[in-house]
Amino acid sequence: MLLLAATLLFSACTYEVDDTFDQSSAERIAAALKKNKQVLTSAENGWIMEYYAATGFGGYNVYVKFTDDDQVTVQNELFDAEESATSHYKLEQSEGVILSFDEYNKYFHYFSDPNGNVSGLGPYYDGTGMNGDLEFRMVSVTDDRIEMTGKKHGSKIVLTKVSEDFDWAAYKAQVEAVEESYSFSQYGFVVDDEMFRAEVSYRCFYVTINAGTEEEQEIGVPYIVKPEGLQFYRTLTLNGKDITGVTFVEDYDRSDIEWPALNDASIVMVPVTPPLNQQFIEGRWWFTYSRLGEFAQPYWLQVQQILANEKSEDSQGEELYYAYVGQDTGGRFGLGFASRGKQTNKTFGGTICFDYTLEGEDVVTMWHNGKFAEDGKIYYNTVGIKPIAVPFGTGTADKRTFKLETDNSKRPSYITLVDQNDPTNVITVLRAVTTDPFDN
């Protein structure tokens, strides 16, 4: 009997064999490629991609729609709603299935182009751009959701299938409305009556923990703007409580606004309004020629002519591509600028660094401290664009004191600098990124 039972048991255990192991390696690869393509193309109305390049820039919504003939149509929330482009994609095997956007597409390669000007970051980021990927390892694939990681840089990318009645223009408008409500420069996360201060750069919070102690540190929290609020790239944990994002609140203009955490309404985010002069120093404010005062305009016209005559890199001369006052990418305060070749379109840029003192909430005294970053020194001393700094103080013997004015101290769209010793030196700078200052 024992022999018979053992024989029956052996037969039962060896009867079923997983078909997967009957397939050759090539067959398994072909099956995986076929399955993943079927999922990609099954979304008749496309997918919303949560795209992260270098996570310090945060995430962005990208609409993609794949077809059986290896074409993908792309729309990007950073462009007009009606803009799109169609290009080639492919699936291939390389330690798993790789989705590759292998033909240039303006709206997709915006994130991966190493030219810093393509993404509006400027020459500081030439050679890297936003460090985005265009090849992705497909990690998890279901009918409605696909998780991927960038093949080169490793950021997590999520695709979510959209509904049949999805409208990209309406979705983009919702995202823009939500982002408008989060237009402060500083916030506080309130957990168990303790506030954790947070600053914002691009779409990333930098939250300070253990403030005022030897263990003080900043935690980077990238986020993406969704119709329901801000969704964090990774969970933020404060006082032992997790925060996955914050909820959109429509009446965000009220003074006591609080944004509840997406996953825990007992946790809220609140705006923190620093003094106006601190916002000026810690922000980045963009110049336009038309908003320079009577005193400053002649000096900037000198700079325009000096650059036009600068032909060492471009036979047609150069032009001022942008200029701002505030923090550069290295955290230095000063005048940041970029010059662009008229023919080659090649850019060079740098920072003319300034020291400053603050008085009260709306007065700042500033002056050039003799320091520079990037190509700032070459352009200041050799090319000769020193006149650009004259309205702001060219040294310790030439300091300038300004009273600051704005439209909204909580969320300023501009700041006007009024020279306290020269009523003709009045300059308005804009919060919105502005290029080609002589055309604006």
Short mmCIF file of C-alpha atoms in Angstrom, two decimals:
data_model
loop_
_atom_site.label_atom_id
_atom_site.label_comp_id
_atom_site.label_asym_id
_atom_site.label_seq_id
_atom_site.Cartn_x
_atom_site.Cartn_y
_atom_site.Cartn_z
CA MET A 1 0.00 0.00 0.00
CA LEU A 2 2.82 2.43 0.89
CA LEU A 3 4.49 1.72 -2.46
CA LEU A 4 1.21 2.35 -4.29
CA ALA A 5 0.63 5.62 -2.43
CA ALA A 6 4.13 6.82 -3.15
CA THR A 7 3.69 6.00 -6.84
CA LEU A 8 0.41 7.92 -7.01
CA LEU A 9 1.93 10.88 -5.18
CA PHE A 10 4.90 10.99 -7.54
CA SER A 11 2.59 10.92 -10.52
CA ALA A 12 0.50 13.77 -9.15
CA CYS A 13 3.55 15.95 -8.44
CA THR A 14 5.07 15.55 -11.90
CA TYR A 15 1.88 15.83 -13.97
CA GLU A 16 1.68 19.65 -14.34
CA VAL A 17 4.60 21.63 -15.73
CA ASP A 18 4.64 25.43 -16.04
CA ASP A 19 4.53 26.28 -19.74
CA THR A 20 6.90 29.17 -19.07
CA PHE A 21 9.79 26.79 -18.59
CA ASP A 22 8.95 25.01 -21.84
CA GLN A 23 9.68 28.27 -23.68
CA SER A 24 13.12 29.21 -24.85
CA SER A 25 14.68 32.45 -23.62
CA ALA A 26 13.97 34.08 -26.98
CA GLU A 27 10.32 33.03 -26.80
CA ARG A 28 9.91 34.44 -23.31
CA ILE A 29 11.44 37.74 -24.41
CA ALA A 30 9.19 37.91 -27.46
CA ALA A 31 6.13 37.18 -25.30
CA ALA A 32 7.05 39.92 -22.80
CA LEU A 33 7.59 42.46 -25.58
CA LYS A 34 4.28 41.53 -27.19
CA LYS A 35 2.37 41.72 -23.91
CA ASN A 36 3.80 45.11 -22.94
CA LYS A 37 3.07 46.57 -26.35
CA GLN A 38 -0.50 45.29 -26.16
CA VAL A 39 -0.93 47.08 -22.83
CA LEU A 40 0.60 50.33 -24.12
CA THR A 41 -1.59 50.42 -27.22
CA SER A 42 -4.74 49.21 -25.47
CA ALA A 43 -5.30 52.64 -23.93
CA GLU A 44 -7.54 54.07 -26.63
CA ASN A 45 -7.44 57.52 -25.10
CA GLY A 46 -3.83 57.35 -23.95
CA TRP A 47 -1.95 57.63 -20.66
CA ILE A 48 -0.89 60.32 -18.20
CA MET A 49 2.79 59.95 -17.46
CA GLU A 50 4.19 61.30 -14.19
CA TYR A 51 7.62 62.25 -15.45
CA TYR A 52 10.56 62.92 -13.14
CA ALA A 53 13.95 63.91 -14.50
CA ALA A 54 16.48 64.78 -11.76
CA THR A 55 14.07 64.71 -8.83
CA GLY A 56 15.16 68.14 -7.59
CA PHE A 57 13.13 69.61 -10.44
CA GLY A 58 10.01 67.73 -9.37
CA GLY A 59 7.53 65.90 -11.59
CA TYR A 60 5.53 66.92 -14.66
CA ASN A 61 2.41 65.63 -16.38
CA VAL A 62 2.98 64.30 -19.88
CA TYR A 63 0.22 62.88 -22.07
CA VAL A 64 1.26 59.94 -24.28
CA LYS A 65 -0.71 57.80 -26.71
CA PHE A 66 0.88 54.75 -28.33
CA THR A 67 -0.16 53.10 -31.62
CA ASP A 68 0.47 49.65 -33.08
CA ASP A 69 2.72 51.09 -35.79
CA ASP A 70 5.29 52.24 -33.21
CA GLN A 71 4.24 55.88 -33.06
CA VAL A 72 3.63 57.90 -29.89
CA THR A 73 1.88 61.26 -29.62
CA VAL A 74 3.11 63.47 -26.80
CA GLN A 75 1.77 66.55 -25.03
CA ASN A 76 3.51 68.33 -22.17
CA GLU A 77 1.90 70.43 -19.44
CA LEU A 78 4.65 73.05 -19.84
CA PHE A 79 3.46 73.88 -23.36
CA ASP A 80 0.16 75.10 -24.79
CA ALA A 81 -2.67 72.59 -24.55
CA GLU A 82 -3.10 72.28 -28.30
CA GLU A 83 0.58 71.56 -28.99
CA SER A 84 1.64 67.97 -29.69
CA ALA A 85 4.10 65.95 -31.71
CA THR A 86 4.21 62.36 -32.92
CA SER A 87 7.42 60.36 -33.05
CA HIS A 88 8.75 56.80 -33.02
CA TYR A 89 9.03 54.54 -29.99
CA LYS A 90 10.32 51.02 -29.59
CA LEU A 91 10.33 48.15 -27.11
CA GLU A 92 13.46 46.07 -26.72
CA GLN A 93 15.03 43.60 -24.33
CA SER A 94 17.91 44.62 -22.07
CA GLU A 95 17.71 42.90 -18.69
CA GLY A 96 13.97 43.33 -18.94
CA VAL A 97 11.71 45.22 -21.31
CA ILE A 98 12.90 48.73 -22.22
CA LEU A 99 10.56 51.40 -23.58
CA SER A 100 12.58 53.84 -25.68
CA PHE A 101 11.50 57.19 -27.14
CA ASP A 102 14.16 56.87 -29.82
CA GLU A 103 13.10 59.66 -32.18
CA TYR A 104 13.37 63.32 -31.17
CA ASN A 105 10.15 64.77 -29.85
CA LYS A 106 10.17 68.38 -28.65
CA TYR A 107 7.62 67.74 -25.92
CA PHE A 108 9.31 64.65 -24.51
CA HIS A 109 13.00 65.32 -24.99
CA TYR A 110 12.52 68.67 -23.26
CA PHE A 111 13.49 66.81 -20.08
CA SER A 112 16.47 64.88 -21.45
CA ASP A 113 18.12 67.40 -23.80
CA PRO A 114 21.55 68.27 -22.34
CA ASN A 115 21.28 71.84 -23.63
CA GLY A 116 20.24 73.88 -20.60
CA ASN A 117 18.46 76.43 -22.77
CA VAL A 118 16.00 73.86 -24.12
CA SER A 119 14.39 73.48 -20.71
CA GLY A 120 14.88 77.15 -19.84
CA LEU A 121 17.48 76.41 -17.17
CA GLY A 122 20.20 78.40 -18.86
CA PRO A 123 23.92 77.80 -19.39
CA TYR A 124 24.54 76.59 -15.83
CA TYR A 125 22.94 73.32 -16.90
CA ASP A 126 24.62 72.91 -20.29
CA GLY A 127 25.81 69.33 -20.58
CA THR A 128 23.10 67.95 -18.31
CA GLY A 129 19.83 69.82 -18.81
CA MET A 130 17.27 68.34 -16.42
CA ASN A 131 19.00 64.91 -16.48
CA GLY A 132 15.88 63.20 -17.76
CA ASP A 133 15.75 59.77 -19.36
CA LEU A 134 14.37 58.69 -22.72
CA GLU A 135 14.75 54.95 -22.09
CA PHE A 136 12.78 53.28 -19.32
CA ARG A 137 12.84 49.88 -17.70
CA MET A 138 9.26 48.58 -17.42
CA VAL A 139 9.14 47.27 -13.85
CA SER A 140 5.44 46.60 -13.30
CA VAL A 141 2.77 46.38 -16.00
CA THR A 142 -0.98 46.05 -15.49
CA ASP A 143 -3.86 47.00 -17.76
CA ASP A 144 -4.34 50.39 -16.07
CA ARG A 145 -0.97 51.27 -14.57
CA ILE A 146 2.66 50.94 -15.59
CA GLU A 147 5.63 51.61 -13.33
CA MET A 148 9.04 52.26 -14.87
CA THR A 149 12.48 53.53 -13.89
CA GLY A 150 14.80 55.62 -16.02
CA LYS A 151 17.47 53.37 -17.49
CA LYS A 152 20.30 55.87 -16.97
CA HIS A 153 19.29 58.05 -14.03
CA GLY A 154 16.81 55.80 -12.24
CA SER A 155 13.89 58.15 -11.49
CA LYS A 156 10.51 56.46 -11.02
CA ILE A 157 7.99 57.05 -13.80
CA VAL A 158 4.31 56.08 -13.59
CA LEU A 159 1.81 55.81 -16.44
CA THR A 160 -1.90 55.76 -15.64
CA LYS A 161 -4.50 54.90 -18.27
CA VAL A 162 -7.00 57.72 -18.77
CA SER A 163 -10.76 57.37 -19.14
CA GLU A 164 -12.67 57.47 -22.42
CA ASP A 165 -13.91 61.00 -21.73
CA PHE A 166 -10.48 62.36 -20.73
CA ASP A 167 -9.67 65.79 -22.13
CA TRP A 168 -6.05 66.93 -22.01
CA ALA A 169 -6.85 70.65 -22.22
CA ALA A 170 -9.25 70.43 -19.27
CA TYR A 171 -6.77 68.35 -17.27
CA LYS A 172 -3.96 70.82 -17.93
CA ALA A 173 -6.23 73.72 -16.88
CA GLN A 174 -6.97 71.95 -13.59
CA VAL A 175 -3.27 71.42 -12.94
CA GLU A 176 -2.54 75.08 -13.61
CA ALA A 177 -5.29 76.19 -11.23
CA VAL A 178 -3.91 73.95 -8.50
CA GLU A 179 -0.35 75.16 -9.02
CA GLU A 180 -1.49 78.79 -8.81
CA SER A 181 -2.80 78.10 -5.31
CA TYR A 182 0.66 76.99 -4.17
CA SER A 183 2.57 80.08 -5.19
CA PHE A 184 4.23 80.96 -1.89
CA SER A 185 7.98 80.66 -1.52
CA GLN A 186 7.91 79.13 1.96
CA TYR A 187 5.59 76.82 3.85
CA GLY A 188 5.27 75.04 7.15
CA PHE A 189 4.11 71.47 7.78
CA VAL A 190 2.25 71.36 11.09
CA VAL A 191 2.36 67.95 12.80
CA ASP A 192 1.18 67.58 16.41
CA ASP A 193 1.42 71.38 16.87
CA GLU A 194 5.06 71.44 15.72
CA MET A 195 5.89 73.37 12.55
CA PHE A 196 8.55 72.19 10.13
CA ARG A 197 9.64 74.98 7.78
CA ALA A 198 9.96 74.24 4.08
CA GLU A 199 11.31 76.22 1.14
CA VAL A 200 10.47 75.54 -2.49
CA SER A 201 12.73 75.30 -5.52
CA TYR A 202 11.16 74.25 -8.83
CA ARG A 203 8.76 71.48 -7.74
CA CYS A 204 10.60 70.31 -4.67
CA PHE A 205 10.11 71.13 -1.00
CA TYR A 206 13.19 71.34 1.20
CA VAL A 207 11.94 70.58 4.70
CA THR A 208 14.09 71.44 7.72
CA ILE A 209 14.07 68.93 10.56
CA ASN A 210 15.77 69.20 13.96
CA ALA A 211 16.01 72.96 13.42
CA GLY A 212 18.47 74.77 15.66
CA THR A 213 20.28 71.60 16.74
CA GLU A 214 23.47 69.85 15.66
CA GLU A 215 21.26 67.33 13.85
CA GLU A 216 19.57 69.99 11.68
CA GLN A 217 19.17 68.87 8.09
CA GLU A 218 17.07 69.44 4.98
CA ILE A 219 14.95 66.73 3.39
CA GLY A 220 14.18 67.04 -0.32
CA VAL A 221 10.55 66.23 -1.18
CA PRO A 222 9.88 66.33 -4.93
CA TYR A 223 6.25 66.61 -5.99
CA ILE A 224 3.99 66.67 -9.01
CA VAL A 225 0.91 68.87 -9.40
CA LYS A 226 -2.30 66.87 -9.89
CA PRO A 227 -5.95 68.03 -10.03
CA GLU A 228 -6.43 66.83 -6.44
CA GLY A 229 -3.33 68.63 -5.08
CA LEU A 230 0.38 68.00 -4.71
CA GLN A 231 1.47 64.36 -4.84
CA PHE A 232 4.87 63.60 -3.31
CA TYR A 233 7.45 61.50 -5.13
CA ARG A 234 8.33 59.82 -1.85
CA THR A 235 6.62 59.77 1.54
CA LEU A 236 7.64 62.52 3.94
CA THR A 237 7.75 61.39 7.59
CA LEU A 238 7.61 64.01 10.35
CA ASN A 239 7.20 63.17 14.05
CA GLY A 240 6.57 59.57 13.02
CA LYS A 241 3.64 60.47 10.75
CA ASP A 242 3.62 59.92 7.00
CA ILE A 243 2.64 62.56 4.45
CA THR A 244 2.05 61.53 0.82
CA GLY A 245 0.97 64.93 -0.47
CA VAL A 246 -1.36 67.85 0.22
CA THR A 247 -4.94 68.48 -0.91
CA PHE A 248 -6.02 71.33 -3.17
CA VAL A 249 -8.20 73.94 -1.45
CA GLU A 250 -10.20 76.23 -3.73
CA ASP A 251 -10.47 79.31 -1.48
CA TYR A 252 -6.71 79.58 -1.08
CA ASP A 253 -6.68 83.39 -0.95
CA ARG A 254 -7.98 83.56 2.60
CA SER A 255 -5.47 84.52 5.29
CA ASP A 256 -5.97 81.38 7.39
CA ILE A 257 -5.52 78.92 4.52
CA GLU A 258 -4.47 75.38 5.44
CA TRP A 259 -3.89 72.49 3.06
CA PRO A 260 -4.63 69.07 4.65
CA ALA A 261 -2.33 66.16 3.91
CA LEU A 262 -3.75 63.82 1.27
CA ASN A 263 -3.60 60.86 3.62
CA ASP A 264 -4.09 62.46 7.06
CA ALA A 265 -6.28 65.53 7.60
CA SER A 266 -4.77 66.07 11.06
CA ILE A 267 -1.58 67.22 9.31
CA VAL A 268 -1.71 70.55 7.48
CA MET A 269 0.57 72.68 5.37
CA VAL A 270 0.38 76.44 5.87
CA PRO A 271 1.98 79.36 4.00
CA VAL A 272 4.84 81.20 5.65
CA THR A 273 5.31 84.79 4.53
CA PRO A 274 8.85 86.09 5.08
CA PRO A 275 9.51 89.84 5.03
CA LEU A 276 9.55 91.29 1.53
CA ASN A 277 13.28 92.00 1.58
CA GLN A 278 13.99 88.40 2.55
CA GLN A 279 11.80 87.19 -0.32
CA PHE A 280 13.81 89.43 -2.61
CA ILE A 281 17.15 88.08 -1.42
CA GLU A 282 16.10 84.42 -1.43
CA GLY A 283 14.18 84.47 -4.71
CA ARG A 284 15.07 85.06 -8.34
CA TRP A 285 13.67 88.18 -9.99
CA TRP A 286 13.88 88.80 -13.73
CA PHE A 287 14.75 92.00 -15.57
CA THR A 288 13.05 93.63 -18.53
CA TYR A 289 14.45 96.77 -20.14
CA SER A 290 11.08 98.54 -20.20
CA ARG A 291 10.87 98.28 -16.40
CA LEU A 292 14.29 99.78 -15.75
CA GLY A 293 14.19 103.37 -14.57
CA GLU A 294 15.57 106.55 -16.07
CA PHE A 295 18.90 106.05 -14.31
CA ALA A 296 19.44 102.38 -15.21
CA GLN A 297 18.41 102.29 -18.87
CA PRO A 298 21.46 104.13 -20.30
CA TYR A 299 23.82 101.76 -18.49
CA TRP A 300 22.00 98.73 -19.87
CA LEU A 301 22.10 100.20 -23.38
CA GLN A 302 25.88 100.35 -22.97
CA VAL A 303 25.86 96.65 -22.13
CA GLN A 304 23.73 95.92 -25.19
CA GLN A 305 26.31 97.66 -27.42
CA ILE A 306 29.27 96.02 -25.68
CA LEU A 307 27.81 92.56 -26.26
CA ALA A 308 26.97 93.37 -29.89
CA ASN A 309 30.65 94.14 -30.42
CA GLU A 310 31.82 90.99 -28.63
CA LYS A 311 32.77 88.76 -31.58
CA SER A 312 35.36 86.40 -30.12
CA GLU A 313 32.86 83.51 -30.14
CA ASP A 314 30.34 84.73 -32.72
CA SER A 315 31.06 86.88 -35.76
CA GLN A 316 27.63 88.47 -35.43
CA GLY A 317 28.22 89.48 -31.82
CA GLU A 318 26.19 88.59 -28.76
CA GLU A 319 22.98 89.68 -27.05
CA LEU A 320 21.70 89.54 -23.49
CA TYR A 321 19.63 86.37 -23.24
CA TYR A 322 18.43 86.92 -19.69
CA ALA A 323 19.32 88.70 -16.46
CA TYR A 324 18.00 88.37 -12.93
CA VAL A 325 18.77 89.49 -9.40
CA GLY A 326 18.62 86.99 -6.54
CA GLN A 327 19.95 83.54 -5.75
CA ASP A 328 21.85 81.65 -8.44
CA THR A 329 21.97 77.87 -8.62
CA GLY A 330 24.87 77.83 -6.16
CA GLY A 331 22.96 79.84 -3.55
CA ARG A 332 24.96 83.03 -4.22
CA PHE A 333 23.16 86.38 -4.24
CA GLY A 334 23.84 88.75 -7.10
CA LEU A 335 23.12 89.59 -10.72
CA GLY A 336 22.85 86.44 -12.82
CA PHE A 337 23.00 86.71 -16.59
CA ALA A 338 23.51 84.85 -19.85
CA SER A 339 24.80 86.18 -23.14
CA ARG A 340 23.87 84.45 -26.40
CA GLY A 341 25.63 84.43 -29.76
CA LYS A 342 23.41 85.99 -32.42
CA GLN A 343 24.52 83.49 -35.06
CA THR A 344 25.63 80.41 -33.11
CA ASN A 345 22.97 80.67 -30.36
CA LYS A 346 25.69 79.53 -27.96
CA THR A 347 25.29 80.88 -24.44
CA PHE A 348 27.71 81.98 -21.74
CA GLY A 349 26.64 83.08 -18.31
CA GLY A 350 27.61 83.78 -14.77
CA THR A 351 26.93 85.71 -11.60
CA ILE A 352 28.19 89.09 -10.41
CA CYS A 353 28.03 88.46 -6.67
CA PHE A 354 26.70 90.99 -4.16
CA ASP A 355 26.69 91.45 -0.42
CA TYR A 356 23.68 92.98 1.30
CA THR A 357 22.15 94.11 4.55
CA LEU A 358 18.46 94.11 5.43
CA GLU A 359 16.59 96.74 7.41
CA GLY A 360 13.08 96.19 8.68
CA GLU A 361 10.88 94.24 6.28
CA ASP A 362 11.23 96.22 3.06
CA VAL A 363 14.68 97.85 2.84
CA VAL A 364 17.83 96.33 1.37
CA THR A 365 21.30 97.77 0.88
CA MET A 366 23.45 95.99 -1.70
CA TRP A 367 26.84 96.24 -3.40
CA HIS A 368 29.16 94.18 -5.59
CA ASN A 369 31.64 92.35 -3.37
CA GLY A 370 34.30 91.66 -6.02
CA LYS A 371 33.34 87.99 -6.35
CA PHE A 372 31.97 86.12 -9.36
CA ALA A 373 30.72 82.73 -10.46
CA GLU A 374 31.00 80.89 -13.77
CA ASP A 375 31.86 83.40 -16.57
CA GLY A 376 30.87 86.41 -14.48
CA LYS A 377 34.43 87.68 -13.99
CA ILE A 378 35.36 87.42 -17.67
CA TYR A 379 32.27 89.31 -18.78
CA TYR A 380 32.57 91.93 -16.04
CA ASN A 381 36.27 92.74 -16.46
CA THR A 382 37.31 91.57 -19.93
CA VAL A 383 34.19 91.87 -22.05
CA GLY A 384 33.28 94.94 -20.03
CA ILE A 385 29.66 94.62 -18.92
CA LYS A 386 30.36 96.39 -15.62
CA PRO A 387 27.69 99.05 -16.41
CA ILE A 388 25.00 96.39 -15.79
CA ALA A 389 25.82 96.55 -12.08
CA VAL A 390 26.03 100.34 -11.66
CA PRO A 391 22.34 100.80 -10.69
CA PHE A 392 22.82 98.30 -7.84
CA GLY A 393 26.16 99.36 -6.35
CA THR A 394 29.59 98.50 -7.73
CA GLY A 395 31.51 98.23 -4.46
CA THR A 396 31.78 99.09 -0.77
CA ALA A 397 32.25 102.76 -1.67
CA ASP A 398 29.19 102.65 -3.92
CA LYS A 399 26.45 100.93 -1.94
CA ARG A 400 22.82 101.49 -2.86
CA THR A 401 19.85 101.33 -0.54
CA PHE A 402 16.42 100.44 -1.91
CA LYS A 403 12.94 100.44 -0.46
CA LEU A 404 10.91 97.55 -1.87
CA GLU A 405 7.31 97.69 -3.04
CA THR A 406 5.06 94.98 -4.48
CA ASP A 407 1.51 94.07 -5.45
CA ASN A 408 1.04 91.29 -2.89
CA SER A 409 3.44 90.76 0.02
CA LYS A 410 2.30 87.14 0.41
CA ARG A 411 2.67 86.20 -3.24
CA PRO A 412 4.45 89.02 -5.08
CA SER A 413 4.37 88.89 -8.86
CA TYR A 414 6.89 91.74 -9.00
CA ILE A 415 9.11 93.81 -6.72
CA THR A 416 9.90 97.45 -7.37
CA LEU A 417 13.23 98.76 -6.04
CA VAL A 418 13.19 102.47 -5.21
CA ASP A 419 16.66 103.96 -4.65
CA GLN A 420 16.51 105.99 -1.44
CA ASN A 421 19.18 108.42 -2.68
CA ASP A 422 18.23 108.75 -6.34
CA PRO A 423 14.53 109.03 -7.31
CA THR A 424 15.41 108.28 -10.96
CA ASN A 425 16.75 104.83 -10.06
CA VAL A 426 13.53 102.85 -9.85
CA ILE A 427 13.61 99.25 -11.13
CA THR A 428 10.84 96.65 -11.29
CA VAL A 429 11.78 92.97 -11.45
CA LEU A 430 9.40 90.11 -12.20
CA ARG A 431 8.82 86.79 -10.50
CA ALA A 432 7.99 85.07 -13.79
CA VAL A 433 10.99 83.82 -15.76
CA THR A 434 11.63 86.31 -18.56
CA THR A 435 14.17 86.07 -21.37
CA ASP A 436 15.31 88.60 -23.99
CA PRO A 437 15.08 91.60 -21.63
CA PHE A 438 15.63 94.18 -24.38
CA ASP A 439 12.50 92.92 -26.13
CA ASN A 440 10.33 93.26 -23.02
#
